[in-house]
Amino acid sequence: MPSPLSLGEIASTLGGRVVGDPDLRIEQVGSLEHAGAHQIAFLASARYKARLAGTRAGAVVLAPEAEALTALPRIVSDDPYPYFARLSQLLNPTVSPQPGRHAACTIDRAARVAASARVEAGAVICAGADIGERTWIGEGCYIGAHSAIGADSRLYPSVVVYASCRIGARALVHSGAVIGADGFGMAQEGGRWLKIPQIGRVLIGDDVEIGANTTIDRGTVDDTVIEDGVKLDNQIQIGHNCRIGAHTAMAGRAGVAGSANIGRRCTLGGAAVVLGHLSICDDVHISAATVISRSIRKPGTYTGMYPFDDHASWARNTALIRHLADLADRVRALERRGKPRNKSDG
Amino acid sequence: MPSPLSLGEIASTLGGRVVGDPDLRIEQVGSLEHAGAHQIAFLASARYKARLAGTRAGAVVLAPEAEALTALPRIVSDDPYPYFARLSQLLNPTVSPQPGRHAACTIDRAARVAASARVEAGAVICAGADIGERTWIGEGCYIGAHSAIGADSRLYPSVVVYASCRIGARALVHSGAVIGADGFGMAQEGGRWLKIPQIGRVLIGDDVEIGANTTIDRGTVDDTVIEDGVKLDNQIQIGHNCRIGAHTAMAGRAGVAGSANIGRRCTLGGAAVVLGHLSICDDVHISAATVISRSIRKPGTYTGMYPFDDHASWARNTALIRHLADLADRVRALERRGKPRNKSDG
Amino acid sequence: MPSPLSLGEIASTLGGRVVGDPDLRIEQVGSLEHAGAHQIAFLASARYKARLAGTRAGAVVLAPEAEALTALPRIVSDDPYPYFARLSQLLNPTVSPQPGRHAACTIDRAARVAASARVEAGAVICAGADIGERTWIGEGCYIGAHSAIGADSRLYPSVVVYASCRIGARALVHSGAVIGADGFGMAQEGGRWLKIPQIGRVLIGDDVEIGANTTIDRGTVDDTVIEDGVKLDNQIQIGHNCRIGAHTAMAGRAGVAGSANIGRRCTLGGAAVVLGHLSICDDVHISAATVISRSIRKPGTYTGMYPFDDHASWARNTALIRHLADLADRVRALERRGKPRNKSDG
């Protein structure tokens, strides 16, 4: 349990302006709907005004323009969402592991595990692997030969890191993630597939978060690279030889096919797909469920979501998509029919 | 192996009307194509009439209107599909585990495991966790601190349940499922991502089935809630703070983004996506591969699948979608052109 | 590390014609961009001519028509891509496991494990299971009762094979794959779901590769069948009762719903979906992110990807899709309006 902090203490640590009782003690963050007297909620947008009116939270974080919407004790911040993130971090600090090795883990004699690291039951650390200071390897994780995990990282239970990969410092890797499996590299010969050995690695920078059951394939001959600060949600697939630029974030079930090169500070919405061998420049935002089939060279927001409708309307409209070219031809014919007549009219 | 039952015994247990020899003994269910003399098949629809004609099954379950389609011994039921489900349950009863703990599991002293439960090799049960009566924790599963699994549940090998989550009674959780990993909550600040600690839980009701490699994220501050009787197929992603109403079912690779609220008795087809913060009312059916981008307030079936075609036709028609607004403008222009002329004609 | 081979030795093993010094020794394959003096790269297409000009590779594999594009020592092959695959296989031979069983694995007394096989730490082999010669069962894998894995196969860490399944010889199964979980079979009765016991198996042929976190469900009563030489990338979902024909390949996150029957030598692009109960004939190629909603009886390439655009253009054009039927009606009205006038003109 976090120790309570007063609004004044919070503001002296994180900034912001306190309105109301600075000695009010806060134990935890909460939502406008469910927070109690010892919790602090935040107002993301004036749209949630009604929720603010009904809240039982002890205090609220909000933007200057929303300051007058409540009489509750409050912290006014120009940027309430990041403020709330930092406040929640303050109240819920990361737990450091107890250094040590569970009796039921398996660590190769030729592995290096920092004295301050922790390795849990059932985890396996292979020869030549290197586990950094204060890093926490969860139950049943597998760290392949010659792979390295940087300091202050946490691998939740059942993460697999194949051989010869590298993950930087302060990584968070969730359960079921698989780092460094073979890329899907096959040449066809006489109706059969010949496997191309996948001898590249996966190299992951610092401050990367990887979601549950996400997979990142190793490169074919060069490496797959995930730069610093990348955030990947659950069930994401990153193909071999990709490069994902720093501070890019992808929501659940996004997929990036092999050899794609994605810039910095990009975002991919849930279930978005980037096809293979494409380049996406910095600062591109791809909407959910959008398939990117060409390279993008201009920052901006790109979308390709097919609209849903009630089933009958969908069926009626969608049937016409297979005849769009005909429809366009007919419009062209109508336009031509008009024109000579205009002349003969003249 | 199930012990054989006669048609008469089956009908006295499950109802239905026997036509033909009530003493015919049945060992197992089978398909119309592959069942043998000691198996009972079922006719889902009159469409499969030809298969019925060719079947070698010993008996068949079918609807009254199909009763005359075969001379085989048969059980006539008004609802042959649920009947077949119950019959297969009867012939293939759930196996209860041998109570006990494998020597190679790890159970914290501060965990509570019911005496009738079973914990397999490599499983880890953390402090404060609670495993219900007759519950079967498979090989390599991980049950985090203070998480509870209800009675008569089965977790197949390699399921991960993070700390402080709750799963109800009679749950079936398939391998690779991850319950309670962090939601994807991040605030942006100066081009970087600030993690918002995910302090909510996952609360799962009774009679829930969760497919292989499905992920359900814990809430940000409030909880992610899966109500009673929900059935989730494989590789489904449920984002943080979602509520999934009772008896809703989702097919493989469906995804629900954060804070979505899905009603009761809904169905999502395979690969369907519901975007974040939306509300879907009760009794909504979403077709496969459909992206729901607005809340739905009226029960019914909704679809948004883009039609496929042979590649050349697709390319020709799809190119026009980027010019639909132009096409509509041109049609409007043609309509306008017509109108004044009509007037001058008159 | 592979032992170096001269160009002459390579050509005498794999064929191809050496141009330049046949005694040049090659240690490894590399990419045109990053290969060094002891590496051999390959030119996939004349499009990469510029990369060839700038390469520091010691040698190159290329097609006869590209032979004159470089002065580097080279091997000319009619089919440079499969040639490169075989060459990389030659330089990176598959490693055979050390026979034996890790002290921390669990093998039931009623299981059969070949003397030349290897079972790693934390793996569990259940009663009646059968592990073939030289097969390598990775850390934390689970092989259910009465399941069989053929000779010369490799299961990377954390693969789950449920009971009574069969995988052939020379399989490669990547981490997190789940073979044989229950199919999603449920009958509805009074607003609730009745589980249909999934008593079929998964039968997998020889020379199959299965990607990380891919799931293949067992059949309901008959079996799910994956024929010889099938290659499945990561996060693929194969529903119950499917049959996937020999030498078919699927890219990441493809999904095949229950009871679909896919022919031989087909390909599915990334995130492609085949709906349930459909038949796809041999030699069909389905583009990425395409949803197949009807059976296909003619070989060829089929596509159904919705085009993306900048967000504003997308919004403008896509809004019209819900009015396509109206637009078509209006075009028809314009055509009709024209016709009588044409007559009156005549």
PDB file of C-alpha atoms in Angstrom, chain C residues 75-188:
ATOM      1  CA  ILE C  75      27.867 -17.492 -58.194  1.00  0.00           C
ATOM      2  CA  VAL C  76      25.385 -17.372 -61.031  1.00  0.00           C
ATOM      3  CA  SER C  77      22.215 -19.369 -60.492  1.00  0.00           C
ATOM      4  CA  ASP C  78      19.001 -19.516 -62.477  1.00  0.00           C
ATOM      5  CA  ASP C  79      17.098 -19.346 -59.233  1.00  0.00           C
ATOM      6  CA  PRO C  80      19.124 -17.208 -56.849  1.00  0.00           C
ATOM      7  CA  TYR C  81      16.606 -17.085 -53.976  1.00  0.00           C
ATOM      8  CA  PRO C  82      16.290 -20.851 -53.346  1.00  0.00           C
ATOM      9  CA  TYR C  83      20.021 -21.052 -54.027  1.00  0.00           C
ATOM     10  CA  PHE C  84      20.657 -18.560 -51.261  1.00  0.00           C
ATOM     11  CA  ALA C  85      18.367 -20.557 -48.948  1.00  0.00           C
ATOM     12  CA  ARG C  86      20.354 -23.739 -49.576  1.00  0.00           C
ATOM     13  CA  LEU C  87      23.636 -21.885 -49.197  1.00  0.00           C
ATOM     14  CA  SER C  88      22.564 -20.439 -45.864  1.00  0.00           C
ATOM     15  CA  GLN C  89      21.447 -23.923 -44.771  1.00  0.00           C
ATOM     16  CA  LEU C  90      24.905 -25.207 -45.754  1.00  0.00           C
ATOM     17  CA  LEU C  91      26.664 -22.509 -43.721  1.00  0.00           C
ATOM     18  CA  ASN C  92      24.204 -22.732 -40.808  1.00  0.00           C
ATOM     19  CA  PRO C  93      23.431 -26.405 -40.393  1.00  0.00           C
ATOM     20  CA  THR C  94      20.728 -27.445 -37.945  1.00  0.00           C
ATOM     21  CA  VAL C  95      22.223 -28.261 -34.573  1.00  0.00           C
ATOM     22  CA  SER C  96      21.321 -31.686 -33.201  1.00  0.00           C
ATOM     23  CA  PRO C  97      20.561 -31.816 -29.505  1.00  0.00           C
ATOM     24  CA  GLN C  98      22.699 -33.587 -26.951  1.00  0.00           C
ATOM     25  CA  PRO C  99      20.696 -36.726 -26.163  1.00  0.00           C
ATOM     26  CA  GLY C 100      19.369 -36.821 -22.618  1.00  0.00           C
ATOM     27  CA  ARG C 101      16.945 -35.472 -20.091  1.00  0.00           C
ATOM     28  CA  HIS C 102      17.500 -32.449 -17.905  1.00  0.00           C
ATOM     29  CA  ALA C 103      17.244 -33.233 -14.187  1.00  0.00           C
ATOM     30  CA  ALA C 104      14.424 -30.704 -13.870  1.00  0.00           C
ATOM     31  CA  CYS C 105      12.072 -32.210 -16.449  1.00  0.00           C
ATOM     32  CA  THR C 106       9.110 -34.474 -15.679  1.00  0.00           C
ATOM     33  CA  ILE C 107       8.614 -37.586 -17.811  1.00  0.00           C
ATOM     34  CA  ASP C 108       5.829 -39.995 -16.983  1.00  0.00           C
ATOM     35  CA  ARG C 109       6.936 -43.602 -16.600  1.00  0.00           C
ATOM     36  CA  ALA C 110       4.394 -44.577 -19.252  1.00  0.00           C
ATOM     37  CA  ALA C 111       5.851 -42.167 -21.840  1.00  0.00           C
ATOM     38  CA  ARG C 112       8.304 -43.233 -24.539  1.00  0.00           C
ATOM     39  CA  VAL C 113      11.215 -40.892 -25.224  1.00  0.00           C
ATOM     40  CA  ALA C 114      13.770 -41.989 -27.835  1.00  0.00           C
ATOM     41  CA  ALA C 115      17.272 -42.420 -26.478  1.00  0.00           C
ATOM     42  CA  SER C 116      18.608 -39.879 -28.966  1.00  0.00           C
ATOM     43  CA  ALA C 117      16.007 -37.251 -28.017  1.00  0.00           C
ATOM     44  CA  ARG C 118      16.550 -34.416 -25.577  1.00  0.00           C
ATOM     45  CA  VAL C 119      14.092 -33.061 -23.017  1.00  0.00           C
ATOM     46  CA  GLU C 120      14.977 -29.741 -21.387  1.00  0.00           C
ATOM     47  CA  ALA C 121      14.386 -28.289 -17.922  1.00  0.00           C
ATOM     48  CA  GLY C 122      10.794 -27.830 -16.887  1.00  0.00           C
ATOM     49  CA  ALA C 123       9.372 -29.839 -19.792  1.00  0.00           C
ATOM     50  CA  VAL C 124       6.579 -32.307 -18.981  1.00  0.00           C
ATOM     51  CA  ILE C 125       5.917 -35.473 -20.997  1.00  0.00           C
ATOM     52  CA  CYS C 126       2.679 -37.221 -20.016  1.00  0.00           C
ATOM     53  CA  ALA C 127       1.711 -40.882 -19.978  1.00  0.00           C
ATOM     54  CA  GLY C 128       1.532 -42.582 -23.340  1.00  0.00           C
ATOM     55  CA  ALA C 129       3.315 -39.738 -25.145  1.00  0.00           C
ATOM     56  CA  ASP C 130       5.949 -40.672 -27.721  1.00  0.00           C
ATOM     57  CA  ILE C 131       8.978 -38.506 -28.556  1.00  0.00           C
ATOM     58  CA  GLY C 132      10.891 -39.489 -31.714  1.00  0.00           C
ATOM     59  CA  GLU C 133      14.583 -39.942 -32.427  1.00  0.00           C
ATOM     60  CA  ARG C 134      16.745 -36.820 -32.161  1.00  0.00           C
ATOM     61  CA  THR C 135      13.737 -34.728 -31.270  1.00  0.00           C
ATOM     62  CA  TRP C 136      14.372 -31.754 -29.020  1.00  0.00           C
ATOM     63  CA  ILE C 137      11.722 -30.769 -26.486  1.00  0.00           C
ATOM     64  CA  GLY C 138      12.457 -27.260 -25.216  1.00  0.00           C
ATOM     65  CA  GLU C 139      12.259 -25.792 -21.726  1.00  0.00           C
ATOM     66  CA  GLY C 140       8.794 -25.695 -20.206  1.00  0.00           C
ATOM     67  CA  CYS C 141       7.106 -27.566 -23.069  1.00  0.00           C
ATOM     68  CA  TYR C 142       4.097 -29.744 -22.296  1.00  0.00           C
ATOM     69  CA  ILE C 143       3.306 -32.900 -24.267  1.00  0.00           C
ATOM     70  CA  GLY C 144      -0.098 -34.254 -23.278  1.00  0.00           C
ATOM     71  CA  ALA C 145      -1.078 -37.873 -22.760  1.00  0.00           C
ATOM     72  CA  HIS C 146      -0.857 -40.101 -25.835  1.00  0.00           C
ATOM     73  CA  SER C 147       0.496 -37.355 -28.075  1.00  0.00           C
ATOM     74  CA  ALA C 148       3.332 -38.162 -30.455  1.00  0.00           C
ATOM     75  CA  ILE C 149       6.112 -35.993 -31.886  1.00  0.00           C
ATOM     76  CA  GLY C 150       8.008 -37.442 -34.851  1.00  0.00           C
ATOM     77  CA  ALA C 151      11.752 -37.755 -35.328  1.00  0.00           C
ATOM     78  CA  ASP C 152      14.134 -34.832 -35.857  1.00  0.00           C
ATOM     79  CA  SER C 153      11.637 -32.285 -34.615  1.00  0.00           C
ATOM     80  CA  ARG C 154      12.309 -29.253 -32.487  1.00  0.00           C
ATOM     81  CA  LEU C 155       9.895 -27.676 -30.069  1.00  0.00           C
ATOM     82  CA  TYR C 156      11.237 -24.381 -28.778  1.00  0.00           C
ATOM     83  CA  PRO C 157      10.532 -23.455 -25.135  1.00  0.00           C
ATOM     84  CA  SER C 158       6.934 -23.162 -23.861  1.00  0.00           C
ATOM     85  CA  VAL C 159       5.086 -25.097 -26.555  1.00  0.00           C
ATOM     86  CA  VAL C 160       1.892 -26.827 -25.390  1.00  0.00           C
ATOM     87  CA  VAL C 161       0.584 -29.952 -27.116  1.00  0.00           C
ATOM     88  CA  TYR C 162      -2.700 -31.164 -25.609  1.00  0.00           C
ATOM     89  CA  ALA C 163      -3.519 -34.874 -25.294  1.00  0.00           C
ATOM     90  CA  SER C 164      -3.877 -37.284 -28.230  1.00  0.00           C
ATOM     91  CA  CYS C 165      -2.365 -35.077 -30.942  1.00  0.00           C
ATOM     92  CA  ARG C 166       0.215 -36.069 -33.526  1.00  0.00           C
ATOM     93  CA  ILE C 167       3.044 -34.013 -35.030  1.00  0.00           C
ATOM     94  CA  GLY C 168       5.169 -35.529 -37.801  1.00  0.00           C
ATOM     95  CA  ALA C 169       8.892 -35.658 -38.465  1.00  0.00           C
ATOM     96  CA  ARG C 170      11.148 -32.644 -38.910  1.00  0.00           C
ATOM     97  CA  ALA C 171       8.652 -30.266 -37.285  1.00  0.00           C
ATOM     98  CA  LEU C 172       9.738 -26.853 -36.066  1.00  0.00           C
ATOM     99  CA  VAL C 173       7.356 -25.463 -33.458  1.00  0.00           C
ATOM    100  CA  HIS C 174       8.056 -22.050 -31.997  1.00  0.00           C
ATOM    101  CA  SER C 175       7.499 -20.821 -28.474  1.00  0.00           C
ATOM    102  CA  GLY C 176       4.014 -20.195 -27.201  1.00  0.00           C
ATOM    103  CA  ALA C 177       2.334 -22.312 -29.886  1.00  0.00           C
ATOM    104  CA  VAL C 178      -0.675 -24.222 -28.544  1.00  0.00           C
ATOM    105  CA  ILE C 179      -1.687 -27.375 -30.404  1.00  0.00           C
ATOM    106  CA  GLY C 180      -4.923 -29.116 -29.593  1.00  0.00           C
ATOM    107  CA  ALA C 181      -6.827 -26.727 -27.329  1.00  0.00           C
ATOM    108  CA  ASP C 182     -10.588 -27.082 -27.480  1.00  0.00           C
ATOM    109  CA  GLY C 183     -12.295 -25.776 -30.566  1.00  0.00           C
ATOM    110  CA  PHE C 184     -14.924 -23.115 -30.034  1.00  0.00           C
ATOM    111  CA  GLY C 185     -17.952 -25.372 -30.164  1.00  0.00           C
ATOM    112  CA  MET C 186     -21.034 -24.223 -28.349  1.00  0.00           C
ATOM    113  CA  ALA C 187     -24.754 -24.690 -28.806  1.00  0.00           C
ATOM    114  CA  GLN C 188     -27.124 -22.006 -27.630  1.00  0.00           C
TER     115      GLN C 188
END
